[in-house]
Coordinates of C-alpha atoms in Angstrom, one line a residue:
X1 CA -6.4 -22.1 1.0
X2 CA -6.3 -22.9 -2.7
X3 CA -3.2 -21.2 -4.8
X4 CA -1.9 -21.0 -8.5
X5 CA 1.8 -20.0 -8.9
X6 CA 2.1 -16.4 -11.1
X7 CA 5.6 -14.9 -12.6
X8 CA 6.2 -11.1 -11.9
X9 CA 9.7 -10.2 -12.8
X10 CA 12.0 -12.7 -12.4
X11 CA 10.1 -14.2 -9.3
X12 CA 8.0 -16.9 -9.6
X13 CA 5.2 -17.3 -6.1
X14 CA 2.5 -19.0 -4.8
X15 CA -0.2 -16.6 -4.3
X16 CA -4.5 -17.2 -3.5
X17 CA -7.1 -18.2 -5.3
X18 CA -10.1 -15.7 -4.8
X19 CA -13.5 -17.4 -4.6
X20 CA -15.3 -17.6 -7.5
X21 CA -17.0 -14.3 -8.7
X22 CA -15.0 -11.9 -5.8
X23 CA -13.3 -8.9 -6.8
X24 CA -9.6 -8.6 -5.4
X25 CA -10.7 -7.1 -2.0
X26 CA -8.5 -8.2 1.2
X27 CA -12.3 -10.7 1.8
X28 CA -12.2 -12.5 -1.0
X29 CA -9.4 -14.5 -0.3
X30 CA -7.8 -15.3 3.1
X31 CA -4.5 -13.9 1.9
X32 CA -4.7 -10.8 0.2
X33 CA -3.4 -10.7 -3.6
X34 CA -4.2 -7.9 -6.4
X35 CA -2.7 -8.5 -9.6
X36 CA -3.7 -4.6 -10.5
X37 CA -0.7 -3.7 -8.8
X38 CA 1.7 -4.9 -10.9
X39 CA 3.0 -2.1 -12.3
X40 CA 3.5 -0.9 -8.6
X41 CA 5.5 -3.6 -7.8
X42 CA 7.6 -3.1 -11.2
X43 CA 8.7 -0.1 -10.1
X44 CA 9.1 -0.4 -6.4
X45 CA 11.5 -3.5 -7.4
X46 CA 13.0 -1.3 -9.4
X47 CA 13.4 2.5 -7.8
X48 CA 14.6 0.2 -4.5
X49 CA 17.4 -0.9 -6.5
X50 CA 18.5 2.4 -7.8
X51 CA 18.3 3.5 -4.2
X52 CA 20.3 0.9 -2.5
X53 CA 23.1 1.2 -5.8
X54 CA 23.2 4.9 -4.1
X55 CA 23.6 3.4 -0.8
X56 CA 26.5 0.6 -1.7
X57 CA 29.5 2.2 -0.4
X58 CA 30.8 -0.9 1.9
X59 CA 30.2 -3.8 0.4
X60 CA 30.0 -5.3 3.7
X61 CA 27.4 -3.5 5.1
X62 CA 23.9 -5.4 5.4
X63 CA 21.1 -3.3 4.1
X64 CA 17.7 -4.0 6.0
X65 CA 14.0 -3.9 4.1
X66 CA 11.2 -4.3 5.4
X67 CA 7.6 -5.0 3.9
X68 CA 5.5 -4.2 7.1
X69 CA 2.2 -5.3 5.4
X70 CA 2.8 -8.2 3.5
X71 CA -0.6 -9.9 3.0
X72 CA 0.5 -12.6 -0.4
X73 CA 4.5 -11.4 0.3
X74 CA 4.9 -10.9 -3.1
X75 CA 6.2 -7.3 -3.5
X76 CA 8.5 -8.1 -0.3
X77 CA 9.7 -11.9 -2.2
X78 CA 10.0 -9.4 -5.5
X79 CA 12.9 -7.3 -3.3
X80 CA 14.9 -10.1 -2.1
X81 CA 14.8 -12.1 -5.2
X82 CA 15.6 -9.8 -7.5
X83 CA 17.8 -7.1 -5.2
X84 CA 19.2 -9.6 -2.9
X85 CA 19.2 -7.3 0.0
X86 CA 18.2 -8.6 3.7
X87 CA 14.2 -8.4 3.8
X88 CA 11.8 -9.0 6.0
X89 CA 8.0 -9.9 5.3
X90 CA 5.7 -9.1 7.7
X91 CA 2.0 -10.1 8.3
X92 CA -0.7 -10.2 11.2
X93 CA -2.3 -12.9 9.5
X94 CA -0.9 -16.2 10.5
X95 CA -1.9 -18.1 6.9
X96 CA -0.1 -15.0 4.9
X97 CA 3.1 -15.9 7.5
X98 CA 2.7 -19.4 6.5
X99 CA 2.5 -19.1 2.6
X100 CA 5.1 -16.3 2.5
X101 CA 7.5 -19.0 4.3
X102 CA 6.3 -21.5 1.7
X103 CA 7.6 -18.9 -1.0
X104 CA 10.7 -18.3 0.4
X105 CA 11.4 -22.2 0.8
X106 CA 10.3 -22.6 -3.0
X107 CA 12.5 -19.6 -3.8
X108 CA 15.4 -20.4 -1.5
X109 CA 16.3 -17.2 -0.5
X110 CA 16.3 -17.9 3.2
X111 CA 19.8 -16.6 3.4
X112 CA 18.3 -12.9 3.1
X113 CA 14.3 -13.3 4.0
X114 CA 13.0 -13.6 7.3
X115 CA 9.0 -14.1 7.4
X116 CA 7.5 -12.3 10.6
X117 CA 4.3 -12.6 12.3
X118 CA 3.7 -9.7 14.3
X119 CA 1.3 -6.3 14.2
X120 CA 3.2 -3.9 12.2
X121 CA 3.4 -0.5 14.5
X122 CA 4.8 -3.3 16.9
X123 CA 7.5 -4.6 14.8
X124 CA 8.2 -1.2 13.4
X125 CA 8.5 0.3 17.0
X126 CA 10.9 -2.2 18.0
X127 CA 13.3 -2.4 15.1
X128 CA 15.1 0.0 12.7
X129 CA 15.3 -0.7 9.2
X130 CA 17.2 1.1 6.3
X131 CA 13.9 0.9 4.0
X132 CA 10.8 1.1 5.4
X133 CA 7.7 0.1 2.6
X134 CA 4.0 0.8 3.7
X135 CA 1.3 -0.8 1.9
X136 CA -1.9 -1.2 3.4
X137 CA -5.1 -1.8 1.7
X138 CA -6.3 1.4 2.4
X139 CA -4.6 4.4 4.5
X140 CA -1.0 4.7 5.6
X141 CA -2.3 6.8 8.5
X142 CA -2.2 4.7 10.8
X143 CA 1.2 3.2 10.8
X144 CA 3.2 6.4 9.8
X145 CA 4.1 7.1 13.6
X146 CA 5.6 3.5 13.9
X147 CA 7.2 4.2 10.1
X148 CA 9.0 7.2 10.8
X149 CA 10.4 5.8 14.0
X150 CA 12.0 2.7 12.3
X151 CA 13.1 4.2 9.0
X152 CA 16.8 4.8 8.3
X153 CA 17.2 5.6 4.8
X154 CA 14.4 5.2 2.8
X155 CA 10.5 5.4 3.2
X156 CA 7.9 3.7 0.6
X157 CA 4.4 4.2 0.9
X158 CA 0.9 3.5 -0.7
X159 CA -2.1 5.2 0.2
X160 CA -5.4 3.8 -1.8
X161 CA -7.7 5.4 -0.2
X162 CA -8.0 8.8 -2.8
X163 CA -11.2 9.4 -1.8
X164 CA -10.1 10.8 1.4
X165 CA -7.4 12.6 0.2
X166 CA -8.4 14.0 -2.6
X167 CA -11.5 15.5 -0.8
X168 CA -14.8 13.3 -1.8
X169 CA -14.8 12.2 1.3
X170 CA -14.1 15.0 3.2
X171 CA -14.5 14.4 6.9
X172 CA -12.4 11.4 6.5
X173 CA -9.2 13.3 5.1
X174 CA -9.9 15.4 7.8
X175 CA -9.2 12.6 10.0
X176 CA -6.7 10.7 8.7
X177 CA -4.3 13.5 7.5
X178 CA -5.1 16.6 10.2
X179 CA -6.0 18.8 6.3
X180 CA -8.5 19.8 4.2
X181 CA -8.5 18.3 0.5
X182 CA -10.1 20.1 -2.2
X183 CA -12.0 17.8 -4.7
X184 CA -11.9 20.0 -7.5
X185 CA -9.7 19.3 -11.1
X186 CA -6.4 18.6 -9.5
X187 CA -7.8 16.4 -6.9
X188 CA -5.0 14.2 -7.7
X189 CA -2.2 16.2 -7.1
X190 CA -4.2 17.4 -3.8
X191 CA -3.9 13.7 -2.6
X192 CA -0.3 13.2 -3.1
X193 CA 0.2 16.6 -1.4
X194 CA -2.1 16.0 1.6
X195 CA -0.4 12.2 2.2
X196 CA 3.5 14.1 1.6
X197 CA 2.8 16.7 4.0
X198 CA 1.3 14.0 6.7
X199 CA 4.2 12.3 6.3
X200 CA 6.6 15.0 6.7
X201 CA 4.8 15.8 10.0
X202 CA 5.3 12.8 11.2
X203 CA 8.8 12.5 10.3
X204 CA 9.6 16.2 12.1
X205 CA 8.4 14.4 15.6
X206 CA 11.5 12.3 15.4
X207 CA 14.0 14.8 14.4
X208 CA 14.1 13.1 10.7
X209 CA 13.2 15.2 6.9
X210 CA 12.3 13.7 3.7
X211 CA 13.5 14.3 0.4
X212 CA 10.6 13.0 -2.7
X213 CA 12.6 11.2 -5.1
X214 CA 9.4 10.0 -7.1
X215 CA 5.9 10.3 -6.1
X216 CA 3.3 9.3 -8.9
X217 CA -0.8 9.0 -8.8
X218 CA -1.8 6.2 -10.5
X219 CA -5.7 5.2 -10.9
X220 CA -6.9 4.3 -7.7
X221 CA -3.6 4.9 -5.8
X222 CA -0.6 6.9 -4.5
X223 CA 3.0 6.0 -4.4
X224 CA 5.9 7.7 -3.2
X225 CA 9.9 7.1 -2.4
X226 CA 11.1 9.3 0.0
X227 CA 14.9 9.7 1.2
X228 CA 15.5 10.2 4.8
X229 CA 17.7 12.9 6.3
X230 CA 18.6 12.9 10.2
X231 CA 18.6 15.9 12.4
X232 CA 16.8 18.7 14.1
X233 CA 17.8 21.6 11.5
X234 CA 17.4 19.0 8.5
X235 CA 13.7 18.7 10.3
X236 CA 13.5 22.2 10.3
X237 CA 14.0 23.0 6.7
X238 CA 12.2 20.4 5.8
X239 CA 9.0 22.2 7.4
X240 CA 9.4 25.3 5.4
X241 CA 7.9 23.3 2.4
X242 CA 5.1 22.7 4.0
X243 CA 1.9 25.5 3.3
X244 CA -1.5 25.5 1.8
X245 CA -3.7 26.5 -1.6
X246 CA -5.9 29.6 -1.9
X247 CA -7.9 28.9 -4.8
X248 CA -10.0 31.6 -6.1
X249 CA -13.9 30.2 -6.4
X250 CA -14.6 32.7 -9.3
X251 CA -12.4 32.7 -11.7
X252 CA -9.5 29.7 -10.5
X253 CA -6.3 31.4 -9.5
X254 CA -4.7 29.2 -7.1
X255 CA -2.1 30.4 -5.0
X256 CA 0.7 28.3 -2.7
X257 CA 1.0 30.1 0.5
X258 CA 4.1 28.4 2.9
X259 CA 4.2 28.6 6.5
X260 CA 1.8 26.6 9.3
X261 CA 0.9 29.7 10.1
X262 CA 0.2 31.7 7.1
X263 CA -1.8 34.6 6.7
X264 CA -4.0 34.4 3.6
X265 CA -6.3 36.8 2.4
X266 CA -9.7 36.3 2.2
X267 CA -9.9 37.7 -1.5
X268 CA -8.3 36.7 -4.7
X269 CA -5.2 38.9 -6.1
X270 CA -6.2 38.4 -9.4
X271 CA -10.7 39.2 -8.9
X272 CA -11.8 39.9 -5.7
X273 CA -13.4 36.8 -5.9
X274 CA -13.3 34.4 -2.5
X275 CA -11.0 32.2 -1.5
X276 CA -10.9 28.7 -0.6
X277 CA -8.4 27.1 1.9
X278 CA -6.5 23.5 1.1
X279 CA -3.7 22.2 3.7
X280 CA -1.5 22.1 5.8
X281 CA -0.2 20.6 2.8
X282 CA 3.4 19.4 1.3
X283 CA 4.5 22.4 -1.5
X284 CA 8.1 21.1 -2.4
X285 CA 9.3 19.2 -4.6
X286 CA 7.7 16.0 -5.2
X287 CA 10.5 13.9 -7.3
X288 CA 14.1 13.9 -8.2
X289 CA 14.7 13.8 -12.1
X290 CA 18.3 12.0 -11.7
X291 CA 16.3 9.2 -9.1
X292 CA 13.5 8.9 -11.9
X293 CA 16.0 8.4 -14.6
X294 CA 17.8 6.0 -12.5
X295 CA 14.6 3.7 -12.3
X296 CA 14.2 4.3 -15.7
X297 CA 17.4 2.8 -16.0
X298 CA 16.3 -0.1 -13.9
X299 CA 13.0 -0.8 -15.3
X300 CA 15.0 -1.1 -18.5
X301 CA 17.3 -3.3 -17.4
X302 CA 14.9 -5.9 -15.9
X303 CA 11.8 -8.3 -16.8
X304 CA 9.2 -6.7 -15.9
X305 CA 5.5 -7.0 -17.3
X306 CA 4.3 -3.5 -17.1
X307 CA 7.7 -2.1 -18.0
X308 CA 6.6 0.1 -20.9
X309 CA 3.7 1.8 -19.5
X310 CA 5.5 2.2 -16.3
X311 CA 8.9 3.7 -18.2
X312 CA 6.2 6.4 -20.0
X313 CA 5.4 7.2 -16.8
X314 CA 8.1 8.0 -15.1
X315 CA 9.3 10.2 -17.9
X316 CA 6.2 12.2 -17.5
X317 CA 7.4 12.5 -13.7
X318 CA 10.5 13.3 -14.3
X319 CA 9.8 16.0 -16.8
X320 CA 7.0 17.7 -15.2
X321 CA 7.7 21.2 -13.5
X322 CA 8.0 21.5 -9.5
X323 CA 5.1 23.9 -9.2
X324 CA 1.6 22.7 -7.4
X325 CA -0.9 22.5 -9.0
X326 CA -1.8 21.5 -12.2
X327 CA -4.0 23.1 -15.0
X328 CA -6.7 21.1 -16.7
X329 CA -7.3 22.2 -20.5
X330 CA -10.1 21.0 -21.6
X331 CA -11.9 22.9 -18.1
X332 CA -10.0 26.2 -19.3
X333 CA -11.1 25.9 -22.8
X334 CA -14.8 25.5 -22.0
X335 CA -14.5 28.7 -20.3
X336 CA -13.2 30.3 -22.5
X337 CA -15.2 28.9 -25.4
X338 CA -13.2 27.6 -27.9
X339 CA -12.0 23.8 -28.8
X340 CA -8.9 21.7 -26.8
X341 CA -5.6 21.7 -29.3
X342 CA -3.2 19.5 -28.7
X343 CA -1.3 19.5 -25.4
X344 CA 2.1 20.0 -26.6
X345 CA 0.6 23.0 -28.4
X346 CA -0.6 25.1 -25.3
X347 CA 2.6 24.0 -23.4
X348 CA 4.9 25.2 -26.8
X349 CA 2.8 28.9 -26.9
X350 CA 3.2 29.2 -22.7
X351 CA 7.0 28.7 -23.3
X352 CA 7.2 31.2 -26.7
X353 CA 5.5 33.9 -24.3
X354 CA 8.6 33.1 -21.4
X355 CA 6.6 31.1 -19.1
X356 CA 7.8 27.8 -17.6
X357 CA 5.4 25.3 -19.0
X358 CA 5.1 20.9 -18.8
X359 CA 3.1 18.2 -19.4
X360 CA 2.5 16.0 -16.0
X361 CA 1.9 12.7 -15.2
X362 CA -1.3 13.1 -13.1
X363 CA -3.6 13.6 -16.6
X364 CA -3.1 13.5 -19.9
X365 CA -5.2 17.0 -20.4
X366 CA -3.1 18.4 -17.8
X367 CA -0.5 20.9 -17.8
X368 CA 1.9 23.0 -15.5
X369 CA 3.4 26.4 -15.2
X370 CA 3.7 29.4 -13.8
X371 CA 1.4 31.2 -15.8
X372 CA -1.6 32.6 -13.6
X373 CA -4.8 31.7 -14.8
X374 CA -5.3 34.8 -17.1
X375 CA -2.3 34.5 -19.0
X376 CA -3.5 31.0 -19.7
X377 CA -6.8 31.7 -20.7
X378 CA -5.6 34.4 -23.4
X379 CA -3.2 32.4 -24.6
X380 CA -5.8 28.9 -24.8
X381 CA -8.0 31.8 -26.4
X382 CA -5.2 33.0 -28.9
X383 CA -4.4 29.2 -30.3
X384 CA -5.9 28.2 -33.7

C-alpha cells in the first residue's frame, strides 16, 4: 500500500494513496481515506473537546473514545493528538490496523491510543465507552444497536447515505430507519430527522435518552453530537419528541404531530387539501446554542483548515429556531409570482408582524418560523 503523509490540525499521518484516476470510494484504496471530510473532522476534534471540558470534574478520571470505524484512523489519531483523552481506533481491515499502529508509533501517543482489530457491533457489545463516534461509509443503521449499548456519555454519528433518508430512495429509508422520508424541499432537514429519531429508538431499548447538542447537514452528509442521559423515565420523555409531518399536497402546510401513535387527519387545516404522512420521526430540538458556541470557541482556538467555513456554520446552527421544518423562498415566491428579496428581508418583515422567524443552516434560501404557509405567502407577496 503506497502512502503520502497529510497535516489536519495539528496531527500530522500517514494515510493511502488512491490509484490513479479513482474517486475517494472505500475501493479505490485498501484503506479508506476522504479528504472531503475535513471540515467534519475539524469539528468533531473540536465539539469532542468542548464536551469532554463539560465532563472534567476529576482530573483523575480516564475518559474512553472510541472510533468504531476507523478505515485511515485519522479522525480517531485527530482525538488523541489533539484532546489527549484515552482512544481507541478500531478497524475490520487488518492493513487499516496495521497503518493506524504505524501512526500512532510516528505520533507517539501510545500512552492514550490502542489500535483494535475487531468487527465493530462486537467490540461495541463487549465494552462501554464514554464517547461513542459512528462513521461508516454509508448508513449508521446497522451498528446503532451495538452503539447505544456501549455509549456512556456521548454519541457521534455520520450517516452519508441522504438518499435514503431524505426519501429518493424510498424503499431503502424504509429499511434502514423503520420511516417514511419525504423528498420534497426540506429533504434535508427530513434526513437528520429520520436518522435522530432512529437513534432515539434505539437508545429507549436500553433505558438511555439523548439530548442534540449539534446536528448539521452538510453536502452529501449528516452529523450529529448527542449527550446521553440514563434511565427509564429519562427514556420516557425522551420519546415524547418523537412524531411525524402532515404536509398538505395542495397548498404546503406542514404540520408536526407528536406521539407514535398519533391521530392525523386526513385533510389539511388550512385547505381541505390531502395530506401526506412523514415519520416516526425526531421533532425536538436538534442543537444546544451554548454547546455550538462552545465549539465555536474551540474551532477558534485551534488549527484547523476548514475553520472559517466551519465557524459560519455553526452560527447558522446555533441561531436557527427549534421548529421543523424549514421554508424554502425562492419555491414560495414562484407561487406567489413575484421575485426572491434578500433573506434577511423576509426573516425581518416575519418578525415586524410577531412571528418567530431565522435563517438555518440546511440552505441558504431557507428560512424558519412559525408562520403557517399563508401568512408567509402574504407577507413574500407584500415585500418590495
Amino acid at each position: 500500500m503506497k502512502v503520502r503523509s497529510i497535516k489536519e490540525g495539528d496531527t500530522e499521518v500517514l494515510v493511502p494513496i488512491p490509484a490513479e484516476g479513482a474517486n475517494f470510494a472505500p475501493s479505490a484504496a485498501p484503506v479508506f481515506y476522504n479528504p472531503v471530510m475535513e471540515m467534519n473532522r475539524d469539528i468533531s476534534v473540536a465539539a469532542t473537546s468542548a464536551f469532554v471540558k463539560r465532563m472534567e470534574t476529576d482530573p483523575e478520571k480516564i475518559i474512553t473514545y472510541v472510533d468504531a470505524l476507523s478505515a485511515s484512523g485519522i479522525r480517531g489519531l485527530r482525538i488523541a493528538n489533539e484532546t489527549g483523552i484515552h482512544t481507541t481506533l478500531n478497524d475490520w481491515s487488518e492493513e487499516a490496523c496495521d497503518l493506524i499502529q504505524q501512526n500512532i508509533d510516528n505520533l507517539d501517543i501510545g500512552h492514550n491510543t490502542i489500535a483494535s482489530h475487531k468487527n465493530a457491533n462486537v467490540l461495541l457489545h463487549e465494552k462501554h465507552f464514554n464517547i461513542v463516534d459512528l462513521d461508516p461509509f454509508g448508513t449508521p443503521a446497522p451498528f446503532l444497536a451495538a452503539a447505544a449499548r456501549s455509549v456512556i456519555n456521548l454519541l457521534e454519528v455520520t450517516a452519508t447515505d441522504t438518499a435514503p433518508l431524505c426519501g429518493a430512495h424510498l424503499n431503502s429509508g424504509i429499511r434502514k430507519y423503520a420511516a417514511i422520508p419525504f423528498n420534497n424541499e426540506y429533504h434535508s432537514e427530513m434526513g437528520v430527522r429520520i436518522l435522530l429519531g432512529r437513534i432515539a429508538r434505539e437508545l429507549s431499548l436500553h433505558d438511555k435518552a439523548m439530548n442534540p447538542l449539534l446536528t448539521h447537514a452538510t453536502r452529501h452528509y449528516v452529523r450529529t453530537y448527542l449527550e446521553i442521559k440514563k434511565g427509564a423515565k429519562q427514556a420516557d420523555k425522551m420519546l415524547k419528541n418523537m412524531g411525524f409531518i402532515a404536509h398538505c399536497t395542495a397548498c404546503g402546510h406542514r404540520e408536526a404531530i407528536y406521539g407514535l401513535a398519533a391521530y392525523i387527519e386526513e385533510k389539511c387545516s388550512l385547505c381541505d387539501g390531502k395530506n401526506m404522512l412523514a415519520g416516526p420521526m425526531w421533532l425536538g430540538k436538534i442543537h444546544s446554542p451554548d454547546f455550538c458556541s462552545e465549539t465555536i470557541d474551540e474551532l477558534e482556538a485551534r488549527n484547523c483548515g476548514t475553520k472559517q467555513f466551519a465557524i459560519k456554520m455553526l452560527e447558522f446552527c446555533r441561531d436557527e429556531l427549534d421548529i421543523p421544518m424549514f421554508y424554502d423562498q425562492h419555491l414560495v415566491c414562484k407561487k406567489v409570482g413575484v421575485s426572491a428579496s434578500a433573506i434577511e428581508t423576509v426573516i425581518q418583515e416575519l418578525q415586524n408582524r410577531g412571528f418567530r422567524a431565522s435563517r438555518t443552516h440546511f440552505c441558504g434560501i431557507s428560512f424558519k418560523t412559525d408562520a403557517n404557509i399563508s401568512d408567509i405567502e402574504k407577507i413574500i407577496a407584500d415585500i418590495r
